[in-house]
mmCIF file of C-alpha atoms and ligand atoms in Angstrom:
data_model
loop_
_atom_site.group_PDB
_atom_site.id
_atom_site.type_symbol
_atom_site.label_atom_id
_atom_site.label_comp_id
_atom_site.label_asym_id
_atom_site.label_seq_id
_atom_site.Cartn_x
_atom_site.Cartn_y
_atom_site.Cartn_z
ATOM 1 C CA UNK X 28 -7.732 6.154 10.194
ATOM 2 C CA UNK X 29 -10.648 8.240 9.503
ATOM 3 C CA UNK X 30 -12.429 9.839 12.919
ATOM 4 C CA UNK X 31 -15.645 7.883 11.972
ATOM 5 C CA UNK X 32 -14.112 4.665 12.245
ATOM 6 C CA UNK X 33 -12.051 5.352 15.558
ATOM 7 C CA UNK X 34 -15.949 6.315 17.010
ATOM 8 C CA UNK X 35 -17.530 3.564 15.408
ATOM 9 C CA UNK X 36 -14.945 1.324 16.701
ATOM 10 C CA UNK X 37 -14.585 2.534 20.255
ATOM 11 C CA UNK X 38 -18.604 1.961 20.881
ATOM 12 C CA UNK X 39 -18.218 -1.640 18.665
ATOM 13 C CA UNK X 40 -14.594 -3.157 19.752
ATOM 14 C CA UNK X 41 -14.479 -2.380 23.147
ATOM 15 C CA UNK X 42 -18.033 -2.454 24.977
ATOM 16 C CA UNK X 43 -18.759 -6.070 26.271
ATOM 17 C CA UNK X 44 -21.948 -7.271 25.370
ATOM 18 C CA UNK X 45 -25.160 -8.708 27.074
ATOM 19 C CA UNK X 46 -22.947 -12.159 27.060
ATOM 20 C CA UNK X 47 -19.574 -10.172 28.818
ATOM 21 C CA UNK X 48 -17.756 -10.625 25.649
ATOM 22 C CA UNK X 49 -16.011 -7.756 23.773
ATOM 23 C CA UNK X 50 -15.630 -7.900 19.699
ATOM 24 C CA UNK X 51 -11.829 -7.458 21.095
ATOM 25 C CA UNK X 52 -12.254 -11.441 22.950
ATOM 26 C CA UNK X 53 -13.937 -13.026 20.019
ATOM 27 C CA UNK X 54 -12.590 -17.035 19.232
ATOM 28 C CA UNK X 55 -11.432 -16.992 15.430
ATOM 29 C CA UNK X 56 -13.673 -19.582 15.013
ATOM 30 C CA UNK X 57 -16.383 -18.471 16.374
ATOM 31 C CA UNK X 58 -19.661 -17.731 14.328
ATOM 32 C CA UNK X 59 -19.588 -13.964 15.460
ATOM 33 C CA UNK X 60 -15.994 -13.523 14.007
ATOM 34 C CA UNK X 61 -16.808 -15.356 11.079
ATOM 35 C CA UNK X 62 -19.388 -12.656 10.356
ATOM 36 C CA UNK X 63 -17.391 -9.700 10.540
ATOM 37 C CA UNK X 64 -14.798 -11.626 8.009
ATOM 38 C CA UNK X 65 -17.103 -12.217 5.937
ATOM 39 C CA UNK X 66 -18.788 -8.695 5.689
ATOM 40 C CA UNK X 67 -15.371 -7.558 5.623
ATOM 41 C CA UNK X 68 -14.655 -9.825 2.061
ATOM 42 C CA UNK X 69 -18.153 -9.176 0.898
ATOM 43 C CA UNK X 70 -17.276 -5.162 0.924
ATOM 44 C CA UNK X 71 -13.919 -5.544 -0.690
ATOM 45 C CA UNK X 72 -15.290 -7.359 -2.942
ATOM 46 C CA UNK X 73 -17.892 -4.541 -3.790
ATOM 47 C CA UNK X 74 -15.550 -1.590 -3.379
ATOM 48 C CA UNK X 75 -12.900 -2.947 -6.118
ATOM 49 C CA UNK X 76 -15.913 -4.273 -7.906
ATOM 50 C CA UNK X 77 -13.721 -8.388 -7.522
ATOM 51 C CA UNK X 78 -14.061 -10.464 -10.670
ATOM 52 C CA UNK X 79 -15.451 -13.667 -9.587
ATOM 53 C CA UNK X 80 -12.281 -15.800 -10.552
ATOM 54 C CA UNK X 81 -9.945 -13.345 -7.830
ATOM 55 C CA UNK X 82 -9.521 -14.841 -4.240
ATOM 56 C CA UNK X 83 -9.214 -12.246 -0.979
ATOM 57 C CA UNK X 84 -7.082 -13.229 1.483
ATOM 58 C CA UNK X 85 -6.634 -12.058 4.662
ATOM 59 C CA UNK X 86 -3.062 -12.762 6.295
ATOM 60 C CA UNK X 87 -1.092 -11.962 9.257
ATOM 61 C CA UNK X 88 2.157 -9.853 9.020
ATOM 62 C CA UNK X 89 3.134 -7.079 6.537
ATOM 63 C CA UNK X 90 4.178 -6.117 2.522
ATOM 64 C CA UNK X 91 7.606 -7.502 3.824
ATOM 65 C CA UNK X 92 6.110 -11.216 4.772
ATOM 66 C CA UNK X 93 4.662 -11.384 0.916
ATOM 67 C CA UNK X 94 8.202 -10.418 -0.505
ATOM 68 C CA UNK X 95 9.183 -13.951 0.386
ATOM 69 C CA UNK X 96 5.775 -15.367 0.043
ATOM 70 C CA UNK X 97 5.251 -14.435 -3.334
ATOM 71 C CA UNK X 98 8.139 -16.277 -4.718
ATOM 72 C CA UNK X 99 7.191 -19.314 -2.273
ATOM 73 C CA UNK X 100 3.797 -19.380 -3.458
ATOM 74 C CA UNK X 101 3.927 -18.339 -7.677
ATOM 75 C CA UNK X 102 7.474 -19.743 -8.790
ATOM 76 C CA UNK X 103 6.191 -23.163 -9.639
ATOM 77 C CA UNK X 104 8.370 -24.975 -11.740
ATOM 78 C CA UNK X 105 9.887 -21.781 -13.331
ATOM 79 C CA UNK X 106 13.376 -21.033 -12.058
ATOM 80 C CA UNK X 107 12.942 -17.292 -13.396
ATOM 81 C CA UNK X 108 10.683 -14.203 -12.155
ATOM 82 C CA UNK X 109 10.609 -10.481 -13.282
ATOM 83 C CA UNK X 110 10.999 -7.642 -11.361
ATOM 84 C CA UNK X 111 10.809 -3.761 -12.291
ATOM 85 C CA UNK X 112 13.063 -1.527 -9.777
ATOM 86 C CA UNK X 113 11.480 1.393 -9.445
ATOM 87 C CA UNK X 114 13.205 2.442 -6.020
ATOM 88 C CA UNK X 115 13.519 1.817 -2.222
ATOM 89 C CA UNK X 116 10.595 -1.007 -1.755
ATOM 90 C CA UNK X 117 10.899 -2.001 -5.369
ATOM 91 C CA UNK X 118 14.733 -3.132 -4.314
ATOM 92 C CA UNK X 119 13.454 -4.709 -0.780
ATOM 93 C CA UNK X 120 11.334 -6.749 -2.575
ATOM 94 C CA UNK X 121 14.155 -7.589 -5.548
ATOM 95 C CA UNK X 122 16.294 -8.636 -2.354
ATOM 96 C CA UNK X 123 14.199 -11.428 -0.791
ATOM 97 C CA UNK X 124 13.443 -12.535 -4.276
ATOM 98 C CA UNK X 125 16.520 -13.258 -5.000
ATOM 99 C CA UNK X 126 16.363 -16.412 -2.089
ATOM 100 C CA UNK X 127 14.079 -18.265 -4.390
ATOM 101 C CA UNK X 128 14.759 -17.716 -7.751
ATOM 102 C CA UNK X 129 16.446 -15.849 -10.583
ATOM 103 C CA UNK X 130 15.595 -12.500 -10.214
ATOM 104 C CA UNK X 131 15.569 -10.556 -14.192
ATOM 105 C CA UNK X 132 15.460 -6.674 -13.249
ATOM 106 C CA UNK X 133 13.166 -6.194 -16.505
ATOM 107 C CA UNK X 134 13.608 -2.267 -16.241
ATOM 108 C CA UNK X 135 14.880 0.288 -14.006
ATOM 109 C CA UNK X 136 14.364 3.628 -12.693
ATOM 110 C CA UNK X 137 16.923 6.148 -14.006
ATOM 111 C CA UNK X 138 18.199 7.520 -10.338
ATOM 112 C CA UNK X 139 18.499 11.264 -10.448
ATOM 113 C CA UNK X 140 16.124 14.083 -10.376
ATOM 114 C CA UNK X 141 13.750 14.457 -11.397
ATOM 115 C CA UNK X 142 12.384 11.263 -10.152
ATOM 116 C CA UNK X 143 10.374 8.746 -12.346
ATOM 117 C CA UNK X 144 8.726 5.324 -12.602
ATOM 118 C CA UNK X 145 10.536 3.134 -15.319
ATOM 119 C CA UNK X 146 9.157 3.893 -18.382
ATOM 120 C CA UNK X 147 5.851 0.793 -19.264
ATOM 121 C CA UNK X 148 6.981 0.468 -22.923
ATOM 122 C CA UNK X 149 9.372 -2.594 -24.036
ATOM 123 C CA UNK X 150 9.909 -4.885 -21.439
ATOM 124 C CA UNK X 151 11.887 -7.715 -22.528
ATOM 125 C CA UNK X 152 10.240 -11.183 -19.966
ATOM 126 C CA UNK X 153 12.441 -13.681 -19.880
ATOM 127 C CA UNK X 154 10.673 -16.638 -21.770
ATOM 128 C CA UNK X 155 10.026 -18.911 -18.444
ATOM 129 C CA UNK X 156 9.363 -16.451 -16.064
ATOM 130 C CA UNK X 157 7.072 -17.401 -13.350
ATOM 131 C CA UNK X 158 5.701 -13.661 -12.800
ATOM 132 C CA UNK X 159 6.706 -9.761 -13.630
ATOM 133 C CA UNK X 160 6.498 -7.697 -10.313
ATOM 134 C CA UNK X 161 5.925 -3.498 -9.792
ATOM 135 C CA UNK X 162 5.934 -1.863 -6.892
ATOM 136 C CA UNK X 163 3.024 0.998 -8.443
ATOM 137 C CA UNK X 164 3.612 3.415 -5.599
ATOM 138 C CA UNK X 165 7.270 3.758 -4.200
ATOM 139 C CA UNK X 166 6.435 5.225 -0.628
ATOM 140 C CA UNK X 167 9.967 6.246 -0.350
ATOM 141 C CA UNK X 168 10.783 8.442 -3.008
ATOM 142 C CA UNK X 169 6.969 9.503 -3.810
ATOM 143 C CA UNK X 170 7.063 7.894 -7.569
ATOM 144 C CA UNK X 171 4.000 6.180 -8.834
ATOM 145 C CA UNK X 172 3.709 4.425 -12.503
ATOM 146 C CA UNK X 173 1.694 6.544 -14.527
ATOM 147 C CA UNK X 174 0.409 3.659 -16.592
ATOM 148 C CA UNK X 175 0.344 -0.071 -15.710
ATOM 149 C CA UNK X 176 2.961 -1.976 -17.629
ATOM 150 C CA UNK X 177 1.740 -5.104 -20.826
ATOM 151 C CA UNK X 178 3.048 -8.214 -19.629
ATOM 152 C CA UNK X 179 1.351 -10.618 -22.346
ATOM 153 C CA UNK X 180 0.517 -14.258 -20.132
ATOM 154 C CA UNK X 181 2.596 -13.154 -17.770
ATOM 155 C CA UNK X 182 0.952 -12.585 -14.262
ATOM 156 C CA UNK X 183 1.513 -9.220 -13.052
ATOM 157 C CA UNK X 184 2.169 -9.253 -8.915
ATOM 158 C CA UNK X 185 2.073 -5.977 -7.703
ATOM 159 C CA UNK X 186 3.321 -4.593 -4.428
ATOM 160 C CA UNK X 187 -0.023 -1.631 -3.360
ATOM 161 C CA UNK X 188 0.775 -1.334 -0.011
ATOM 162 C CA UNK X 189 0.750 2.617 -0.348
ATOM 163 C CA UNK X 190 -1.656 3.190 -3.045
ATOM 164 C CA UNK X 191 -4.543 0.359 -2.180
ATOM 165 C CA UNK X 192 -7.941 1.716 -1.384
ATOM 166 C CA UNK X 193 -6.293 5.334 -3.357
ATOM 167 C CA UNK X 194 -8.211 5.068 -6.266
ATOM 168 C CA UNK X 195 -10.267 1.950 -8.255
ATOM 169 C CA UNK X 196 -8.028 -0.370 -9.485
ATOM 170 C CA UNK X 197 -8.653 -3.088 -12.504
ATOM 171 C CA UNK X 198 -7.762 -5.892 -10.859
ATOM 172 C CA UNK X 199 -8.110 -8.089 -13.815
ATOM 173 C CA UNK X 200 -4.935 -6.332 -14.929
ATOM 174 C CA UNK X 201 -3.542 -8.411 -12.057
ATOM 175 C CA UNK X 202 -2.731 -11.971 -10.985
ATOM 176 C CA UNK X 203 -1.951 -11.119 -7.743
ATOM 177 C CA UNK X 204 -1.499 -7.830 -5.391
ATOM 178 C CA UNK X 205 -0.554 -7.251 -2.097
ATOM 179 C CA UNK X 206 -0.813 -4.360 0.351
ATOM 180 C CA UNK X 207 -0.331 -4.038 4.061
ATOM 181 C CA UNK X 208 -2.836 -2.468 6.489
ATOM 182 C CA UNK X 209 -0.891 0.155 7.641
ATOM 183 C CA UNK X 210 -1.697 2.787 5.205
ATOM 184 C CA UNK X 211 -5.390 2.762 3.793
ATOM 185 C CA UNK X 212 -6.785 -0.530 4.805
ATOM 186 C CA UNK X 213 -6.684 -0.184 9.113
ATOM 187 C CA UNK X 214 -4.215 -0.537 11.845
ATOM 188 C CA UNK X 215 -0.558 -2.982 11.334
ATOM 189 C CA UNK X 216 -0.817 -6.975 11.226
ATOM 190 C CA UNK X 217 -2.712 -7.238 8.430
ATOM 191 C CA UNK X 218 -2.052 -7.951 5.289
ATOM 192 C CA UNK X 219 -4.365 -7.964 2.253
ATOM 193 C CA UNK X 220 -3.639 -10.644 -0.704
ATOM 194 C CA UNK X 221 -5.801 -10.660 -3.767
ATOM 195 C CA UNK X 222 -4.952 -13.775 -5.795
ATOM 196 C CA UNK X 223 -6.282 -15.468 -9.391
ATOM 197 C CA UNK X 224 -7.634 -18.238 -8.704
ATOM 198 C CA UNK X 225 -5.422 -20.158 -11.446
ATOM 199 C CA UNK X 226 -2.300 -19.227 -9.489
ATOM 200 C CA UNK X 227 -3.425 -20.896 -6.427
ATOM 201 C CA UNK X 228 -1.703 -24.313 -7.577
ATOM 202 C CA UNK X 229 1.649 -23.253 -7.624
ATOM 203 C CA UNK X 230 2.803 -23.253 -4.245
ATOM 204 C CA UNK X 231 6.216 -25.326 -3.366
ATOM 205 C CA UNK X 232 5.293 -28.322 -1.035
ATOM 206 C CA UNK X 233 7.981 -26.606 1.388
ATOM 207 C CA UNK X 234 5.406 -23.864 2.037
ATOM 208 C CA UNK X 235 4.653 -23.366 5.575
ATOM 209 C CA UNK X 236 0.819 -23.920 5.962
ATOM 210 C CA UNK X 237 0.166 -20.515 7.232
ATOM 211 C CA UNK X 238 2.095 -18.638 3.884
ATOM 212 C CA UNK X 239 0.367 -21.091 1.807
ATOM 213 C CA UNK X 240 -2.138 -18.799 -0.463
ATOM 214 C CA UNK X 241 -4.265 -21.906 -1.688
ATOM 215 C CA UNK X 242 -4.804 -23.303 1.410
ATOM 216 C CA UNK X 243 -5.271 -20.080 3.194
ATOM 217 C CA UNK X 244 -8.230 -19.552 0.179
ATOM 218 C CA UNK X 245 -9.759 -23.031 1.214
ATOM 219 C CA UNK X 246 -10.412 -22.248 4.564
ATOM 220 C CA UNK X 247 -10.879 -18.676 4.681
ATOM 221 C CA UNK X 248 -7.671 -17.214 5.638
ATOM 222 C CA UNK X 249 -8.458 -19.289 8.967
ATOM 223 C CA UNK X 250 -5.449 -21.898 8.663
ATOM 224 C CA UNK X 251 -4.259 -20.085 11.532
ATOM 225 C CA UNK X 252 -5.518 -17.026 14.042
ATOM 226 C CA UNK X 253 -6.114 -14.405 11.542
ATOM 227 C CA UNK X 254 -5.574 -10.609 13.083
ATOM 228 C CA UNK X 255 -8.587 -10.709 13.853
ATOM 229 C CA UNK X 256 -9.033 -7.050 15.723
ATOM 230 C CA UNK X 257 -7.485 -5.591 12.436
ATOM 231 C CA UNK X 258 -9.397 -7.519 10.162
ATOM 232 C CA UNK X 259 -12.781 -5.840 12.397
ATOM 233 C CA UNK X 260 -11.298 -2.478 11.672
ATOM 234 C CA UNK X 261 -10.428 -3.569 8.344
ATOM 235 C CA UNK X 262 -14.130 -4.227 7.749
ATOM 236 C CA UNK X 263 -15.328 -1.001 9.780
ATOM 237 C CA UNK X 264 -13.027 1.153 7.105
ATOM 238 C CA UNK X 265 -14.835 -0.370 4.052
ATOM 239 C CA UNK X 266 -18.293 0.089 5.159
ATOM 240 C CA UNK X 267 -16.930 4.160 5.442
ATOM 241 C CA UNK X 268 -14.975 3.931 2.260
ATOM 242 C CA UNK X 269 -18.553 2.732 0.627
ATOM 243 C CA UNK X 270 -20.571 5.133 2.399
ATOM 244 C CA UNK X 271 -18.328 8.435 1.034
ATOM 245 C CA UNK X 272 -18.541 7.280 -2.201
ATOM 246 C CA UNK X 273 -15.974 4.434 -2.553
ATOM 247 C CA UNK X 274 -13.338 4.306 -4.677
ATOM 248 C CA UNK X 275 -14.070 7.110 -7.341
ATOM 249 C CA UNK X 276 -14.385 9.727 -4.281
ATOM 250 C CA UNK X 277 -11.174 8.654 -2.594
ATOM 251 C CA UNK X 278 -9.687 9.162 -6.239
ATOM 252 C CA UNK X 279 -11.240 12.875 -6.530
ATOM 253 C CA UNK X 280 -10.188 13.319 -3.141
ATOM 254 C CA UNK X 281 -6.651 11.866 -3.117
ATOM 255 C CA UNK X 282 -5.895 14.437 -6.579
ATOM 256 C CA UNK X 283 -7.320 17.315 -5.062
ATOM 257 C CA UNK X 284 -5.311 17.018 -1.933
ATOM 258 C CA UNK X 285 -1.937 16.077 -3.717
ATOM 259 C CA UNK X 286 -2.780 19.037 -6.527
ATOM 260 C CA UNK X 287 -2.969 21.776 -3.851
ATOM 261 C CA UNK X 288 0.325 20.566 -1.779
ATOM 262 C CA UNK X 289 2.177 20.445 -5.424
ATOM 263 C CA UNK X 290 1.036 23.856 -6.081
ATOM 264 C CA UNK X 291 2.055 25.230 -3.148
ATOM 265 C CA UNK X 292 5.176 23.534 -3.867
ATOM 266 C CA UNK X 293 6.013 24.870 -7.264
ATOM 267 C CA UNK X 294 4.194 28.134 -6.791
ATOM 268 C CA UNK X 295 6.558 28.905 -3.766
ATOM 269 C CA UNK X 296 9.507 30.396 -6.078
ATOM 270 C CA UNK X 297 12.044 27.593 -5.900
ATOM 271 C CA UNK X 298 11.910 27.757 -1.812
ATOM 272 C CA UNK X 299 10.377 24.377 -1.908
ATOM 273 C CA UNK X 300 11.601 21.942 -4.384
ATOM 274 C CA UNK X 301 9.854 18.437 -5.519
ATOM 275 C CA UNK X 302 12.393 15.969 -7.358
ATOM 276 C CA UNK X 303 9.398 13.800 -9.040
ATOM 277 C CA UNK X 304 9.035 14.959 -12.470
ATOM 278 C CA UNK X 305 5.332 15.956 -13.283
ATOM 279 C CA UNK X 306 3.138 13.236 -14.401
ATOM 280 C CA UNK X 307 4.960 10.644 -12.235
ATOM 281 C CA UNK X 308 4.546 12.424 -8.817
ATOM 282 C CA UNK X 309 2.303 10.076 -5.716
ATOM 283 C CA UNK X 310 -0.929 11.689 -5.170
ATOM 284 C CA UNK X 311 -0.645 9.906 -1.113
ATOM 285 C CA UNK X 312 3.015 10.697 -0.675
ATOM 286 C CA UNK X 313 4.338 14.033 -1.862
ATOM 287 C CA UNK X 314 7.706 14.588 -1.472
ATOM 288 C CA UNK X 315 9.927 17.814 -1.238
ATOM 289 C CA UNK X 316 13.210 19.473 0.049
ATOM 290 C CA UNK X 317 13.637 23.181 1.843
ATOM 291 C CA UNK X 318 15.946 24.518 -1.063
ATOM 292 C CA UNK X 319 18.048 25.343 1.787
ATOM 293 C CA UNK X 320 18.963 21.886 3.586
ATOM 294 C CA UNK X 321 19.774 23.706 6.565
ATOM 295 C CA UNK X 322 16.570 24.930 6.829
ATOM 296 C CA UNK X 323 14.437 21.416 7.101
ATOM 297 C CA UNK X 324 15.378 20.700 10.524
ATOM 298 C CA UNK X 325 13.890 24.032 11.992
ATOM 299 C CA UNK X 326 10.613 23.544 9.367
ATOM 300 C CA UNK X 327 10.088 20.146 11.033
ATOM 301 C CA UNK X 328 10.216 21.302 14.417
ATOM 302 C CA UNK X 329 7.919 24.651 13.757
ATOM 303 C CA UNK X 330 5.535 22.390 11.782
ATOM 304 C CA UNK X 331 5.759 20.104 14.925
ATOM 305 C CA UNK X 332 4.633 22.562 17.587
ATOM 306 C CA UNK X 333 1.299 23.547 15.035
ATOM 307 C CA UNK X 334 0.286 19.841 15.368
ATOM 308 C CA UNK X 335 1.565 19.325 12.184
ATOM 309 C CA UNK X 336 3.637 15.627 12.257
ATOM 310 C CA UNK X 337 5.312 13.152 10.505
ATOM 311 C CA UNK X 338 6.586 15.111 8.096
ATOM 312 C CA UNK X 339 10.188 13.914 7.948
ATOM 313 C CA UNK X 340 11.217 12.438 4.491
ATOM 314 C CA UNK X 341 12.514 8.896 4.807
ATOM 315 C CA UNK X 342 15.730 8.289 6.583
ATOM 316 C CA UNK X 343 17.792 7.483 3.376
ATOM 317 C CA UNK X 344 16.308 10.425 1.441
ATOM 318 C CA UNK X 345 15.875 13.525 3.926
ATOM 319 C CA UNK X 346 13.886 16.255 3.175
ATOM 320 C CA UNK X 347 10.043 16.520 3.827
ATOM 321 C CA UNK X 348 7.791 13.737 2.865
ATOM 322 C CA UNK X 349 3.748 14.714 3.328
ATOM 323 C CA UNK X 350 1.728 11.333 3.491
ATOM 324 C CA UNK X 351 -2.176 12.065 1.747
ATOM 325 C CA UNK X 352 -3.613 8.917 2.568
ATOM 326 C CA UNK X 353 -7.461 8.467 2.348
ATOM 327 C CA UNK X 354 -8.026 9.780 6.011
ATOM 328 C CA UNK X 355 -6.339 12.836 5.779
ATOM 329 C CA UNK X 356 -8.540 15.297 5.354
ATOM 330 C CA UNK X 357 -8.778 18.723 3.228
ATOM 331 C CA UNK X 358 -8.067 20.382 6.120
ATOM 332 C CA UNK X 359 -4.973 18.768 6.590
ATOM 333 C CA UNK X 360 -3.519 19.907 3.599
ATOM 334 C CA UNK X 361 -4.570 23.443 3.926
ATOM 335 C CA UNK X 362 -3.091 23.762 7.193
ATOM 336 C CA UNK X 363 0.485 22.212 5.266
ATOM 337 C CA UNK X 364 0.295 24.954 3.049
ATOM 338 C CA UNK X 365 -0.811 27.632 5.226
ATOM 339 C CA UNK X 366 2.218 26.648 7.242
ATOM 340 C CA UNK X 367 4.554 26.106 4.102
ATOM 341 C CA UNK X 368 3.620 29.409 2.939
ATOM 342 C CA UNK X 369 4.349 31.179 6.793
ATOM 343 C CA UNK X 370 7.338 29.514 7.188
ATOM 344 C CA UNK X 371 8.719 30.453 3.592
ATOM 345 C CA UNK X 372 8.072 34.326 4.326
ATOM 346 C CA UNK X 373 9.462 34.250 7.689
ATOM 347 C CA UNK X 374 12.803 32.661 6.522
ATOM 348 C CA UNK X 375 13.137 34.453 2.895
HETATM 349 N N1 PMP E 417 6.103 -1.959 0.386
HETATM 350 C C1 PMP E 417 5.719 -0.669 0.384
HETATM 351 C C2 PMP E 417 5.386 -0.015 -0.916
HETATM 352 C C3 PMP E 417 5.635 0.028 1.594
HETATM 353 O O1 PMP E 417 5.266 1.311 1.604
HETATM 354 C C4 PMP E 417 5.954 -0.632 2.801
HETATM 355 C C5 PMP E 417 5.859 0.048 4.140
HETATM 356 N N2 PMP E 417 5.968 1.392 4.175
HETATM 357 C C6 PMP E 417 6.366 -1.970 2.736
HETATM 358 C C7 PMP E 417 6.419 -2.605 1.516
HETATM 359 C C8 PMP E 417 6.731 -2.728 3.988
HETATM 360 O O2 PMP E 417 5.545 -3.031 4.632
HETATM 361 P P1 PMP E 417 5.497 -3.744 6.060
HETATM 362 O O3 PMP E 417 6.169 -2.838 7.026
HETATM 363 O O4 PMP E 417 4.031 -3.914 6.272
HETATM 364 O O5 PMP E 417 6.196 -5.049 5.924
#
């Protein structure tokens, strides 16, 4: 989280006030919490520029609560739904959708390097398919969609947990996305669900009142205790997002950072290797291999001891995985490559 919202937040969460209440103590239903939710929404709203017709909700758990909740909430009376596999959370996703319903894999990513998002050009929807998911940014392998995929009157549902907040996004492109906190939004428990309203009245009656999205939209996302401490720091990282320059900056930003890393990458003579093929390469998680495997366990441990962490590629994948998310700063990346670039001479 950016250093501006930790400060902010340490002066705002945990002070008690003239009553002896901390933000931290604050009843759900309480008028003062109610503010802060609603400032939170209200900036959203504002930063992704919300048609009126979309719904915010904001939901306890994580991206791996909505891949059952999705189907729960938008299969209706269809029997079908569509889903793209484009890798690791792409296939999570497929999995728990497969409790529910008929699951169409409607096209697929090819497997071997280099890397890329299934190509956006002639998906075949099965006729009576309740919704077509993507998974735009696959966190794992570091392989976002280059273009957004034409799904007629389909509703696309879209799985942004690593690339929300990354750059502006047309939501009317959208009937639903989801993203978890964890990554650009604030700390874990949250989970942010952006819904047409028209999709509201699908739910099965078996829904759980807490995973149902309309009545979660009637009342606020209060049916139940809301996270409300990351919801506060949810709102505190909007109001910084909109004072640097929302969206548009954090786009400049995000593909300045992730140009420089991929440079240093592919300017490093093969001793660093990226599998994502150009054009379909994260800007927030860039992902590369020591040419020499044996080498990645001793650059993870120097890189460790310069305060340079989490940089271990995902357990299924190895390698190095470098995560650019909106708080990291320039400096951040120049002191990756500085490092990249020491280590590299030292070991050539
Ligand atoms: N989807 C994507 C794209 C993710 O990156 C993650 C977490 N890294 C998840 C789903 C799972 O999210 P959670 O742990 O919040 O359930």
């Amino acid at each position: 989280m950016p250093d501006a919202v930790l400060e902010r937040a340490g002066a705002q969460l945990f002070a008690r006030d003239a009553s002896g209440a901390s933000a931290l103590e604050r009843p759900f239903t309480g008028a003062a919490f109610r503010d802060v939710l609603a400032q939170a929404e209200q900036r959203l709203r504002q930063l992704l520029a919300l048609p009126e017709h979309y719904r915010i909700l904001f939901l306890a758990g994580g991206a791996m609560h909505q891949f059952s909740i999705v189907p729960l909430n938008l299969l209706g009376r269809a029997s079908t739904v569509a889903y793209a596999d484009s890798g690791y959370w792409a296939k999570r996703a497929i999995g728990e959708a497969r409790r529910y319903a008929e699951v169409a894999i409607v096209a697929r990513h090819a497997g071997a390097v280099p890397l890329a998002a299934p190509a956006c050009g002639s998906w075949q929807l099965p006729a009576d398919c309740a919704y077509c998911h993507i998974t735009p940014n696959e966190t794992v392998e570091g392989v976002a969609y280059p273009e957004l995929p034409d799904c007629g009157d389909v509703p696309l549902v879209a799985d942004c947990t690593s690339s929300f907040l990354a750059a502006p996004l047309d939501i009317s492109r959208f009937g639903l996305i989801y993203a978890s906190a964890q990554k650009n939004i604030g700390p874990a428990g949250l989970t942010v669900v952006i819904v047409r309203e028209d999709l509201l009245e699908r739910a099965a009656p078996l829904v759980p009142a807490p995973f149902n999205y309309r009545l979660q939209a009637e009342q606020q996302s209060c049916v139940n205790t809301p996270p409300t401490l990351a919801i506060h720091l949810a709102a505190l990282v909007f109001d910084w997002l909109a004072e640097s320059g929302g969206l548009p900056a954090m786009a400049a930003a995000n593909r300045r950072k992730a140009a420089r890393l991929y440079a240093a990458i592919d300017g490093s003579g093969g001793f660093y290797q990226a599998p994502v093929e150009a054009g379909h390469r994260s800007t927030t998680n860039v992902r590369f291999h020591l040419a020499d495997d044996a080498l990645t366990e001793s650059f993870i441990g120097a890189a460790e001891r310069q305060g340079l962490t989490n940089l271990r590629g995902h357990r299924h994948l190895g390698g190095i995985r470098a995560s650019l998310y909106n708080a990291m700063p320039d400096a951040g990346v120049d002191a990756l490559t500085g490092f990249m670039a020491d280590f590299a001479r030292y070991e050539r």
